[in-house]
PDB file of C-alpha atoms in Angstrom:
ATOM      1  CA  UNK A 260      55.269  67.843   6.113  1.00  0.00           C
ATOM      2  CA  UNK A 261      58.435  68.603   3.826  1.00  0.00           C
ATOM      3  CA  UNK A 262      59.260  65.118   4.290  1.00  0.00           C
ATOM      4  CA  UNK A 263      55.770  63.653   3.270  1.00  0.00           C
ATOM      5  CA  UNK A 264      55.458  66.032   0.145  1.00  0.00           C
ATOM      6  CA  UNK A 265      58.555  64.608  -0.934  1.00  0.00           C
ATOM      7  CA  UNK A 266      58.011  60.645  -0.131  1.00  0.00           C
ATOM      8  CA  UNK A 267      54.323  61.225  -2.395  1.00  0.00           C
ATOM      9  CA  UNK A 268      56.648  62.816  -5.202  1.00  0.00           C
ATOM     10  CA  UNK A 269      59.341  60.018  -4.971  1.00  0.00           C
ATOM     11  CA  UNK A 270      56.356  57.146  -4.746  1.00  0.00           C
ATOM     12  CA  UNK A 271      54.873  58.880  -7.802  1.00  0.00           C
ATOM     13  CA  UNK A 272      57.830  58.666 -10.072  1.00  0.00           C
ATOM     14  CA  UNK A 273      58.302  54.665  -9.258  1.00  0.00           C
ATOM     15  CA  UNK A 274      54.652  54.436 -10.237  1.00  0.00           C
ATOM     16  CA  UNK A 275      54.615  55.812 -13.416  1.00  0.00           C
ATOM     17  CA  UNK A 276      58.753  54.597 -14.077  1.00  0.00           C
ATOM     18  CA  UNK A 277      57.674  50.941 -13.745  1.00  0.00           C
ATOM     19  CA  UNK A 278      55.506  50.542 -16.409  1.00  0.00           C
ATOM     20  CA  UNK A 279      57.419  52.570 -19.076  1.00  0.00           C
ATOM     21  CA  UNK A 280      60.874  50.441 -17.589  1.00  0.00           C
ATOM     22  CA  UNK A 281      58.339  47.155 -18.462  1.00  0.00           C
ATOM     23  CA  UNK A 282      57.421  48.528 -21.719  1.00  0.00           C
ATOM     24  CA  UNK A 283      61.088  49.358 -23.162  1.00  0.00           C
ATOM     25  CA  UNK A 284      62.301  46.047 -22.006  1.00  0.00           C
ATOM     26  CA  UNK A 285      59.942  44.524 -24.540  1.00  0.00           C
ATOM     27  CA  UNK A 286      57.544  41.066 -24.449  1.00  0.00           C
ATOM     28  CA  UNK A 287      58.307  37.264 -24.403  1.00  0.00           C
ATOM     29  CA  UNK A 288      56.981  36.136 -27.662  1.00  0.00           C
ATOM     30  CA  UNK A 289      56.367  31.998 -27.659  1.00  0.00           C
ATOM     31  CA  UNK A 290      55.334  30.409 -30.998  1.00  0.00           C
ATOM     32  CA  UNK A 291      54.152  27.195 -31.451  1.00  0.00           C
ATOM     33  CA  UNK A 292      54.238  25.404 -34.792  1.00  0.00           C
ATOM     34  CA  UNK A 293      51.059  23.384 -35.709  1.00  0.00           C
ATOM     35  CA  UNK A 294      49.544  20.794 -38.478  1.00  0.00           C
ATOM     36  CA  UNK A 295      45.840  21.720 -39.371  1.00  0.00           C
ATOM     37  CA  UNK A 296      44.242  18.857 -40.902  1.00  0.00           C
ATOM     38  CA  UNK A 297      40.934  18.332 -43.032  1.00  0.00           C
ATOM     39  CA  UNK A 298      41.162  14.944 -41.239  1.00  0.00           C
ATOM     40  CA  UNK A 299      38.591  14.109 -38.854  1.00  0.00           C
ATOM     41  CA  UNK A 300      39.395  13.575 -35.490  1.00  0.00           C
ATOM     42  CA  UNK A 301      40.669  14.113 -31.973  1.00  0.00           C
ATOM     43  CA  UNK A 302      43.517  17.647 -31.914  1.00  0.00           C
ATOM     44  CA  UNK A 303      46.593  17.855 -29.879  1.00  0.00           C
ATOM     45  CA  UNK A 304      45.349  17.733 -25.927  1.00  0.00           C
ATOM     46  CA  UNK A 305      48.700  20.344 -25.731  1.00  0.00           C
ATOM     47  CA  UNK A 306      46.605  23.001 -27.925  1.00  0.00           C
ATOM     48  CA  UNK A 307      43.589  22.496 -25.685  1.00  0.00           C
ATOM     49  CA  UNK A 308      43.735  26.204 -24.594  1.00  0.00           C
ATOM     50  CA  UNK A 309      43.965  27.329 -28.092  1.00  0.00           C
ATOM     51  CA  UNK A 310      41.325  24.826 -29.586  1.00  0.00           C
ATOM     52  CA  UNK A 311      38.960  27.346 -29.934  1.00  0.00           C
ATOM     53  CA  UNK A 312      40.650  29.896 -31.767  1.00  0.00           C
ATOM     54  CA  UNK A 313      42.517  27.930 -33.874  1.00  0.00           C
ATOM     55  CA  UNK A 314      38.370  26.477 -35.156  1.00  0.00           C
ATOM     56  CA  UNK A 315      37.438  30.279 -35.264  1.00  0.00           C
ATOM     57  CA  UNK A 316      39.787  31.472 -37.477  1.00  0.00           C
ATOM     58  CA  UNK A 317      40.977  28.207 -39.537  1.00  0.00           C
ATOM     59  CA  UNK A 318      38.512  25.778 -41.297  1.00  0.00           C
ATOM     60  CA  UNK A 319      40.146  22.801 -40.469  1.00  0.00           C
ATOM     61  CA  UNK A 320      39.071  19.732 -38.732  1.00  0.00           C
ATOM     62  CA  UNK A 321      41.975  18.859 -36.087  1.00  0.00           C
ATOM     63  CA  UNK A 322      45.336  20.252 -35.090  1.00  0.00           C
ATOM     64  CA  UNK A 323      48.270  18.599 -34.059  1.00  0.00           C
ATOM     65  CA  UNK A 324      51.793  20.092 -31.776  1.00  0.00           C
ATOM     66  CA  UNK A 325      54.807  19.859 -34.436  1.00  0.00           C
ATOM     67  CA  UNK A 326      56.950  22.250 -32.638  1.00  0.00           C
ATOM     68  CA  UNK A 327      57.835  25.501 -30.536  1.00  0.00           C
ATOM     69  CA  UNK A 328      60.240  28.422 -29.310  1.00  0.00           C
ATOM     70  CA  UNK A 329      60.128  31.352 -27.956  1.00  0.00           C
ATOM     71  CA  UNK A 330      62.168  34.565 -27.454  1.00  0.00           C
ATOM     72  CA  UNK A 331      62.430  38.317 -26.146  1.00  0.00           C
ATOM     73  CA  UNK A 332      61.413  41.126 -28.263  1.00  0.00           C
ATOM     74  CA  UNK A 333      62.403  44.920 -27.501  1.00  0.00           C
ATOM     75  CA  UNK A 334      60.727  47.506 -28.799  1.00  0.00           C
ATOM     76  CA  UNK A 335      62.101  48.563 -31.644  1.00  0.00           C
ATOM     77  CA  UNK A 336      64.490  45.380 -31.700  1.00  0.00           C
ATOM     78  CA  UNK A 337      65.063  41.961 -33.749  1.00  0.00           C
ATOM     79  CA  UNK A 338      64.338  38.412 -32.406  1.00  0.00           C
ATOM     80  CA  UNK A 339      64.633  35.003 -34.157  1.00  0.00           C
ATOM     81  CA  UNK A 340      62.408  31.952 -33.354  1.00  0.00           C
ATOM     82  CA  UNK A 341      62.875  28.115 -34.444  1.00  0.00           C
ATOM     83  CA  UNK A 342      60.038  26.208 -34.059  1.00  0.00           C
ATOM     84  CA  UNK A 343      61.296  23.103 -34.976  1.00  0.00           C
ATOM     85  CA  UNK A 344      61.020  20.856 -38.184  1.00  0.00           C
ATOM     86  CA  UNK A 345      62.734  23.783 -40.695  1.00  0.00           C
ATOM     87  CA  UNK A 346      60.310  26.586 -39.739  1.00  0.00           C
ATOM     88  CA  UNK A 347      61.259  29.761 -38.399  1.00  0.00           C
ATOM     89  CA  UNK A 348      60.394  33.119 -37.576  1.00  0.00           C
ATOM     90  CA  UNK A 349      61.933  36.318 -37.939  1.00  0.00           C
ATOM     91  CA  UNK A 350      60.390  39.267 -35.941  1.00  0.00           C
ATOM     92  CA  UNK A 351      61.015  43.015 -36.185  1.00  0.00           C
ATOM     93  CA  UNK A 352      59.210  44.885 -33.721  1.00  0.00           C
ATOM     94  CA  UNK A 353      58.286  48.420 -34.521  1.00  0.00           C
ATOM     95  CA  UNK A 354      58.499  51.375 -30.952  1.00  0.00           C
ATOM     96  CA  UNK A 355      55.059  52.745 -30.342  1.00  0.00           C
ATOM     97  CA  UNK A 356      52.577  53.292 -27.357  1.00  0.00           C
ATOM     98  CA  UNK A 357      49.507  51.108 -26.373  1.00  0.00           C
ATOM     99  CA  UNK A 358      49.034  47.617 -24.830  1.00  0.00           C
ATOM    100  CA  UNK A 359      50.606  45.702 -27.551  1.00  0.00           C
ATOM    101  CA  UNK A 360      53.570  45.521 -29.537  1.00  0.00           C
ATOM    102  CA  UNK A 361      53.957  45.501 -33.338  1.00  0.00           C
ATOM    103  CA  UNK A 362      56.218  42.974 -35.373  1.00  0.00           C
ATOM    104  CA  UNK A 363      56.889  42.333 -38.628  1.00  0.00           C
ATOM    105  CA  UNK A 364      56.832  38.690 -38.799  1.00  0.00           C
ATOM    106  CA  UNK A 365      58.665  36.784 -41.878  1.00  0.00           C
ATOM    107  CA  UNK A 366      57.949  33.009 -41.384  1.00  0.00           C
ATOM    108  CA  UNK A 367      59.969  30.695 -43.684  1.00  0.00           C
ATOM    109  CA  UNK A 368      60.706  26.881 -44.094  1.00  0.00           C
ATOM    110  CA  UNK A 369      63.602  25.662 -44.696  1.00  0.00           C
ATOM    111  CA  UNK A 370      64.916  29.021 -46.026  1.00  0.00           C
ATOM    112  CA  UNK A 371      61.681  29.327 -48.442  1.00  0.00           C
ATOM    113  CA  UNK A 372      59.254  32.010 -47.468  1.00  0.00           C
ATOM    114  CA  UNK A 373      56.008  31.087 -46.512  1.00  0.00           C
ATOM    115  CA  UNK A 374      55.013  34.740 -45.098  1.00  0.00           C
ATOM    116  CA  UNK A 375      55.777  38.503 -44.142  1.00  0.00           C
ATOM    117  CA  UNK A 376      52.852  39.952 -42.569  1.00  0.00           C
ATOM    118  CA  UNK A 377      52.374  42.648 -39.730  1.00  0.00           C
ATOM    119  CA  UNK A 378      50.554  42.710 -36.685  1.00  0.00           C
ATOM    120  CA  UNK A 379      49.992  43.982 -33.039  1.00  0.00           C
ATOM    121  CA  UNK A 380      50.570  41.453 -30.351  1.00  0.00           C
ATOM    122  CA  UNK A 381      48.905  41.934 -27.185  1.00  0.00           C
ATOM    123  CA  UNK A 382      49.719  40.426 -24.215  1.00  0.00           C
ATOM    124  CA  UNK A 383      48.154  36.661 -23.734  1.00  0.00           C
ATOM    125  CA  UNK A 384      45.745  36.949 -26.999  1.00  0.00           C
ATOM    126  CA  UNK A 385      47.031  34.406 -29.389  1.00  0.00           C
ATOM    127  CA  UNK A 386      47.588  35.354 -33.145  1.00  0.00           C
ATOM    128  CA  UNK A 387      46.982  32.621 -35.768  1.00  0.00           C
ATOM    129  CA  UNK A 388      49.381  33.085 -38.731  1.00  0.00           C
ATOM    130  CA  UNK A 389      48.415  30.467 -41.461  1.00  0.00           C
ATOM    131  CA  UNK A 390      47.175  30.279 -45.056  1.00  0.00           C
ATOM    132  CA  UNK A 391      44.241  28.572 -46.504  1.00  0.00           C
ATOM    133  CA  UNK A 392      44.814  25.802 -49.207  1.00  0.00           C
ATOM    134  CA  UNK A 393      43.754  23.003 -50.660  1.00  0.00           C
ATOM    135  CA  UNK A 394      46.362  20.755 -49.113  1.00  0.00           C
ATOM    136  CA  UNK A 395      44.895  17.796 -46.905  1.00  0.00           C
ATOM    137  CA  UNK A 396      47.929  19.225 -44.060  1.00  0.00           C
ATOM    138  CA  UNK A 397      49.068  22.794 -43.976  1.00  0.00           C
ATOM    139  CA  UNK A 398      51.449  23.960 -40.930  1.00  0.00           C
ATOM    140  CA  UNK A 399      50.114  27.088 -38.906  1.00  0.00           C
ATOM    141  CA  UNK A 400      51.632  29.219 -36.137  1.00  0.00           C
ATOM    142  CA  UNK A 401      50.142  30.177 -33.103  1.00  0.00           C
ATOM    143  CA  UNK A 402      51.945  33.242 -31.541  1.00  0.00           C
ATOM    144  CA  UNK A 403      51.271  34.868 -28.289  1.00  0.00           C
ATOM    145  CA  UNK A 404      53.052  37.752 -26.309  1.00  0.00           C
ATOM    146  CA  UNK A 405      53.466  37.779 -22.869  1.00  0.00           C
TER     147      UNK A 405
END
């Protein structure tokens, strides 16, 4: 019986260690770089899964793949992206509890700074970071923690 009460207790403490080991580890942030266009026509077939919530959230008429990276984030840690073509991202992420992790996200271009915003990432929901303008072509990034 000693034996049993002691193999529940040790089971236990794996349980409930796992997740909090997962959580201080940190998240896999990938980014991916994209052209929004008032152009009419077909998007990228490589944005296919994110079609939709790129058209919900930016009023643009197609989107085209200019770039990606991706890195690991720990809580309370740094992590630097470059997506390609001059743009990159600089991410602080902030400790805290919940589902998601918070970063501080400063996006520039070719060393000129195109944003600093905040926001919670949670795992596999994609975050659209882009800026409405009267340009015929603005670039966007699509971020999403896994």
């Amino acid at each position: 019986m000693r034996f049993i009460s002691l193999l529940f207790s040790a089971l236990c403490a794996l349980a409930i260690s796992g997740p909090v080991a997962h959580a201080a580890d940190g998240v896999s942030v990938r980014a991916i770089l994209i052209i929004a266009s008032n152009a009419k026509g077909a998007s990228d077939p490589k944005l296919a899964p994110y079609e939709a919530t790129l058209r919900r959230n930016l009023p643009f008429e197609s989107f085209r793949y200019a770039g990606e990276g991706s890195a690991s984030v720990s809580a309370g840690g740094q992590a630097k992206l470059s997506l390609g073509r001059g743009h990159r991202l600089e991410l602080d992420s902030e400790k805290g509890g919940g589902r998601g992790i918070r970063v501080k996200v400063r996006w520039t271009d070719d060393g000129r700074e195109l944003m600093t915003t905040a926001l919670v990432l949670q795992p596999g929901v994609p975050a659209v970071l882009g800026r409405r303008g009267d340009q015929a072509e603005v670039p966007v990034v699509l971020m999403i923690a896994n």
